[in-house]
Coordinates of C-alpha atoms and ligand atoms in Angstrom, one line a residue:
M1 CA -23.7 -20.2 4.3
S2 CA -20.4 -18.9 3.7
S3 CA -19.3 -15.4 4.2
T4 CA -19.7 -11.5 2.4
V5 CA -17.1 -9.9 1.7
F6 CA -17.0 -6.9 1.9
T7 CA -13.3 -4.5 1.7
I8 CA -12.7 -0.7 2.4
A9 CA -11.1 1.0 0.1
N10 CA -9.6 4.3 -1.2
Q11 CA -6.9 6.0 -1.8
K12 CA -7.9 8.8 0.1
G13 CA -6.7 9.2 3.4
G14 CA -9.1 10.3 6.3
V15 CA -12.4 10.4 4.8
G16 CA -13.4 7.7 7.2
K17 CA -12.4 4.3 6.1
T18 CA -12.1 3.1 9.5
T19 CA -15.0 5.2 11.2
T20 CA -16.8 3.7 9.2
A21 CA -15.0 -0.4 9.4
V22 CA -15.5 -0.4 13.3
N23 CA -18.6 1.6 13.5
L24 CA -20.1 -1.5 11.3
S25 CA -19.0 -3.9 12.6
C26 CA -20.6 -2.8 15.8
A27 CA -23.9 -2.1 14.0
L28 CA -24.1 -5.7 12.2
A29 CA -23.1 -7.4 15.6
E30 CA -25.5 -5.2 17.2
K31 CA -28.4 -6.3 15.2
G32 CA -27.6 -9.7 15.2
V33 CA -25.0 -10.3 12.6
R34 CA -21.8 -12.8 13.5
T35 CA -19.5 -10.0 12.0
L36 CA -15.3 -10.3 11.8
L37 CA -13.2 -6.7 11.3
V38 CA -9.7 -7.2 10.0
D39 CA -7.3 -4.7 10.4
L40 CA -5.1 -4.5 7.0
D41 CA -3.9 -0.8 7.6
P42 CA 0.2 -0.4 9.6
Q43 CA -1.8 2.4 11.3
A44 CA -3.8 0.1 13.3
N45 CA -7.0 2.7 13.9
A46 CA -9.2 -0.4 14.1
T47 CA -7.8 -2.5 16.2
S48 CA -6.7 0.7 18.8
G49 CA -10.0 2.6 17.6
L50 CA -12.0 -1.0 19.7
G51 CA -10.3 -1.3 22.1
L52 CA -8.3 -3.9 21.4
E53 CA -4.4 -4.0 22.5
K54 CA -1.9 -4.1 19.5
E55 CA 0.3 -7.0 19.4
E56 CA 3.5 -8.1 18.6
G57 CA 2.9 -11.7 16.0
G58 CA -1.7 -11.0 16.4
S59 CA -1.3 -9.3 12.8
L60 CA -1.8 -11.7 9.5
Y61 CA 1.1 -10.9 8.8
G62 CA 2.4 -14.7 9.6
P63 CA -0.3 -15.9 7.9
L64 CA 0.6 -13.6 4.8
C65 CA 4.1 -14.6 4.4
G66 CA 2.7 -18.8 4.9
E67 CA 3.4 -18.9 8.5
G68 CA 0.1 -19.3 10.3
T69 CA -2.9 -20.0 9.5
A70 CA -6.0 -16.0 10.2
M71 CA -8.0 -18.4 12.2
E72 CA -5.6 -18.2 14.6
K73 CA -5.2 -14.4 14.9
I74 CA -9.2 -14.3 15.4
R75 CA -9.6 -11.8 18.4
S76 CA -13.0 -11.5 21.0
V77 CA -14.3 -8.4 21.3
E78 CA -15.5 -7.9 25.1
T79 CA -18.1 -5.6 24.3
S80 CA -20.5 -7.7 21.4
K81 CA -20.9 -10.8 21.6
N82 CA -21.3 -11.5 18.0
L83 CA -17.9 -9.4 16.7
F84 CA -15.0 -10.6 16.9
M85 CA -11.7 -9.5 14.8
I86 CA -8.3 -9.3 13.4
P87 CA -5.7 -6.7 14.9
S88 CA -3.2 -5.1 12.9
E89 CA 0.8 -4.4 14.3
V90 CA 3.6 -2.2 12.9
D91 CA 4.9 -5.2 11.2
M92 CA 2.3 -5.2 8.5
A93 CA 4.3 -2.0 6.9
A94 CA 6.6 -4.6 5.7
I95 CA 3.9 -7.2 4.1
E96 CA 3.8 -4.9 0.9
I97 CA 7.6 -6.0 0.7
E98 CA 7.3 -9.2 1.7
L99 CA 4.3 -10.4 -1.4
V100 CA 5.4 -9.0 -4.2
Q101 CA 7.4 -11.4 -3.6
R102 CA 5.4 -14.4 -3.9
E103 CA 4.0 -15.7 -6.3
N104 CA 0.5 -15.5 -7.6
Y105 CA 1.2 -12.4 -5.3
L106 CA -2.2 -10.8 -5.4
A107 CA -4.9 -13.9 -3.8
Q108 CA -2.6 -14.1 -0.6
L109 CA -5.8 -12.4 1.3
R110 CA -7.7 -14.5 -0.7
I111 CA -5.8 -17.9 0.0
C112 CA -5.5 -16.3 3.5
L113 CA -9.6 -16.2 4.5
E114 CA -10.1 -18.7 2.7
T115 CA -10.8 -21.8 5.7
V116 CA -12.6 -18.1 7.7
R117 CA -14.8 -18.4 4.9
E118 CA -15.6 -21.8 4.6
S119 CA -16.4 -22.1 8.6
G120 CA -19.5 -20.9 8.7
D121 CA -18.5 -18.7 11.7
F122 CA -19.4 -15.7 10.0
R123 CA -22.1 -14.0 7.6
A124 CA -19.9 -10.6 7.0
I125 CA -16.2 -9.8 6.8
I126 CA -15.4 -6.7 6.4
L127 CA -11.2 -5.2 6.0
D128 CA -10.1 -1.6 6.8
C129 CA -7.5 -0.7 4.7
P130 CA -4.6 1.8 4.4
P131 CA -5.0 4.6 1.8
A132 CA -2.8 3.9 -0.8
L133 CA -3.9 0.9 -3.1
G134 CA -1.1 -1.1 -3.2
M135 CA -0.3 -4.3 -2.4
L136 CA -3.2 -4.6 1.2
S137 CA -5.7 -2.5 -0.7
M138 CA -5.1 -5.1 -4.0
N139 CA -5.3 -8.3 -2.2
S140 CA -8.7 -7.1 0.1
L141 CA -10.3 -6.2 -4.2
A142 CA -9.1 -10.0 -4.7
A143 CA -10.3 -11.6 -2.1
A144 CA -13.7 -9.6 -1.9
D145 CA -17.4 -10.1 -2.7
Y146 CA -18.3 -6.2 -2.6
L147 CA -15.5 -2.5 -2.3
L148 CA -17.7 -0.1 -0.2
I149 CA -16.5 3.9 -0.2
A150 CA -16.4 5.9 1.7
L151 CA -17.2 9.4 0.6
Q152 CA -15.9 12.5 2.1
C153 CA -18.6 15.4 1.4
E154 CA -16.3 18.1 0.3
Y155 CA -14.9 20.0 -2.0
L156 CA -13.3 17.5 -5.4
A157 CA -15.4 14.2 -2.6
M158 CA -15.4 12.1 -5.7
E159 CA -11.6 13.1 -7.6
G160 CA -9.8 9.8 -7.8
L161 CA -13.0 7.0 -7.2
G162 CA -12.5 6.4 -11.1
Q163 CA -9.0 4.9 -10.4
I164 CA -10.1 2.5 -7.6
L165 CA -13.3 2.0 -10.0
K166 CA -11.1 1.7 -12.7
V167 CA -9.1 -0.9 -10.1
V168 CA -11.2 -3.2 -9.5
D169 CA -12.5 -3.3 -13.7
K170 CA -9.5 -4.3 -14.1
L171 CA -8.8 -7.1 -11.6
R172 CA -12.4 -8.5 -13.1
D173 CA -11.1 -8.3 -16.6
A174 CA -8.1 -10.1 -15.9
G175 CA -9.4 -13.2 -13.5
V176 CA -8.4 -11.7 -10.8
N177 CA -12.1 -11.7 -8.6
D178 CA -14.4 -12.1 -11.7
H179 CA -17.3 -11.2 -9.1
L180 CA -16.2 -8.1 -7.5
A181 CA -18.7 -5.3 -7.5
L182 CA -19.4 -1.8 -6.7
G183 CA -21.3 -2.8 -2.8
G184 CA -21.8 1.1 -2.6
I185 CA -20.9 4.8 -1.6
L186 CA -20.9 5.6 1.8
M187 CA -20.9 9.6 2.5
T188 CA -19.0 10.9 5.1
M189 CA -18.6 13.5 7.3
F190 CA -21.1 15.4 6.2
D191 CA -22.4 19.0 7.0
Q192 CA -25.4 20.4 7.5
R193 CA -25.1 23.8 7.6
T194 CA -23.2 24.6 4.6
N195 CA -24.2 24.4 1.0
L196 CA -20.7 22.2 -0.7
A197 CA -21.8 19.1 2.0
H198 CA -25.5 19.3 0.4
Q199 CA -24.1 20.1 -3.5
V200 CA -21.4 17.5 -3.3
V201 CA -24.2 15.1 -1.6
Q202 CA -26.5 16.2 -4.9
E203 CA -23.1 15.5 -7.7
V204 CA -22.8 12.2 -6.3
R205 CA -26.0 10.6 -6.0
G206 CA -26.7 12.4 -9.7
H207 CA -23.5 10.3 -10.7
F208 CA -23.9 7.0 -9.2
K209 CA -27.4 6.8 -8.3
D210 CA -29.0 4.0 -6.0
E211 CA -24.5 3.0 -6.1
V212 CA -25.2 6.0 -3.1
F213 CA -26.6 4.5 -0.2
R214 CA -29.7 6.9 1.6
T215 CA -27.5 6.9 5.3
V216 CA -25.5 9.6 5.1
I217 CA -22.9 9.8 8.1
P218 CA -23.1 13.5 9.4
R219 CA -20.0 15.1 11.0
S220 CA -20.6 15.1 15.0
V221 CA -17.9 15.6 17.5
R222 CA -18.8 12.6 19.6
M223 CA -17.4 10.2 16.2
S224 CA -13.5 12.7 16.8
E225 CA -14.2 11.8 20.3
A226 CA -15.0 8.2 20.9
P227 CA -11.3 6.5 19.2
S228 CA -9.9 8.1 21.2
F229 CA -11.4 5.5 23.8
G230 CA -10.8 2.9 22.1
Q231 CA -14.7 3.2 22.0
S232 CA -17.5 3.0 19.3
I233 CA -19.6 5.4 18.5
F234 CA -22.5 2.7 20.3
E235 CA -20.3 2.6 23.4
Y236 CA -18.9 6.4 23.8
D237 CA -22.8 8.2 23.0
S238 CA -25.2 5.2 21.9
N239 CA -28.0 8.0 21.9
S240 CA -25.8 10.4 20.1
S241 CA -26.2 11.0 15.4
G242 CA -23.0 9.2 14.9
A243 CA -24.8 5.6 16.7
F244 CA -28.4 7.0 14.5
A245 CA -27.1 7.0 11.7
Y246 CA -24.6 3.9 11.7
R247 CA -27.4 1.6 12.6
Q248 CA -29.4 2.7 9.9
F249 CA -26.3 2.1 7.6
A250 CA -25.9 -1.4 8.9
A251 CA -29.7 -2.0 8.6
E252 CA -29.2 -0.6 5.1
V253 CA -25.9 -3.1 4.1
I254 CA -28.4 -5.9 5.8
K255 CA -31.4 -5.5 3.1
R256 CA -29.1 -4.6 0.4
F257 CA -26.8 -7.5 0.8
Q258 CA -29.2 -10.1 2.7
L259 CA -26.8 -10.5 5.6
R260 CA -30.3 -12.0 7.4
G261 CA -30.6 -15.6 7.4
Ligands
ATP1 P1 -6.5 7.4 7.2 O1 -7.0 6.5 5.3 O2 -5.8 7.3 8.0 O3 -6.6 5.1 6.9 P2 -9.4 6.9 7.3 O4 -10.1 6.7 6.3 O5 -9.2 5.3 7.9 O6 -8.2 7.3 7.6 P3 -11.0 7.5 9.3 O7 -9.1 6.8 10.8 O8 -12.4 6.8 9.8 O9 -10.8 7.6 8.2 O10 -11.1 9.6 9.9 C1 -10.6 10.2 9.4 C2 -10.0 11.0 11.2 O11 -11.7 11.8 11.2 C3 -10.2 10.5 12.6 O12 -9.9 11.5 13.5 C4 -11.8 10.8 12.8 O13 -12.2 10.3 13.8 C5 -12.5 11.4 11.7 N1 -14.2 11.5 11.2 C6 -14.2 10.2 10.9 N2 -15.9 10.4 10.7 C7 -15.8 11.8 11.4 C8 -18.2 11.9 11.5 N3 -18.6 11.8 10.8 N4 -17.7 13.0 11.8 C9 -16.6 13.4 12.6 N5 -15.1 12.8 12.6 C10 -14.7 11.8 12.2
MG2 MG1 -7.9 4.2 8.0

């Protein structure tokens, strides 16, 4: 079976994209879904968040420029037998400039990932994007089946959401990726003590109904500490509220996208 590709993209910074990419990948793997996490962000937060070293030549930079293959860049992750990763490195920052010079520049990531998808090695491929709707994010949208949006439970949470949803429609209408769809919205960093957080969740659900996942990710100190140890929340504190929430989210994702069997 070919893989289902999810991109976690949003031009807003610091909303929980990487935290979601890392912990969703780990939770899916823990539940037996073979998963490949691809770090497309030059900041390489997903790479360091999983405790992987940034190696020169280890990212998709080469393959996106036509040198080498994505398959060669896949690394196993020690802590999980079902989890694999293509790391990022600072070089990725230059890919924006490289890509615009290439023909068919929106399709380069999709082309790169084709053999990986068709290998049948991975049931899910998760793309972690930088906080901009630049070449990398656009390539990820052109390569994905579904866009997952992380939305912070804060004032003006929905601001800018229209922009990325418009991009999805445009890419679909232009035939760049005619089956791209919104996979869902995940509310992150929910602080249940504040009225504002409750109001934001209610408002977003009012607008987007069932597109919003039932799971809401709580804000917690444990969640913010885990990446500095190069660990997912499951390694860092498997019994924390954050670990529970990301497990529940993974179960929802498996069900919604039929990632079993
Ligand atoms: P960027 O746009 O820079 O890529 P991002 O959208 O990927 O950011 P993250 O890096 O996942 O966002 O999160 C931003 C910060 O908030 C990080 O320091 C992260 O550890 C912290 N954080 C994420 N989720 C939570 C949470 N549920 N509770 C507490 N802190 C969190
Ligand atoms: Mg990030």
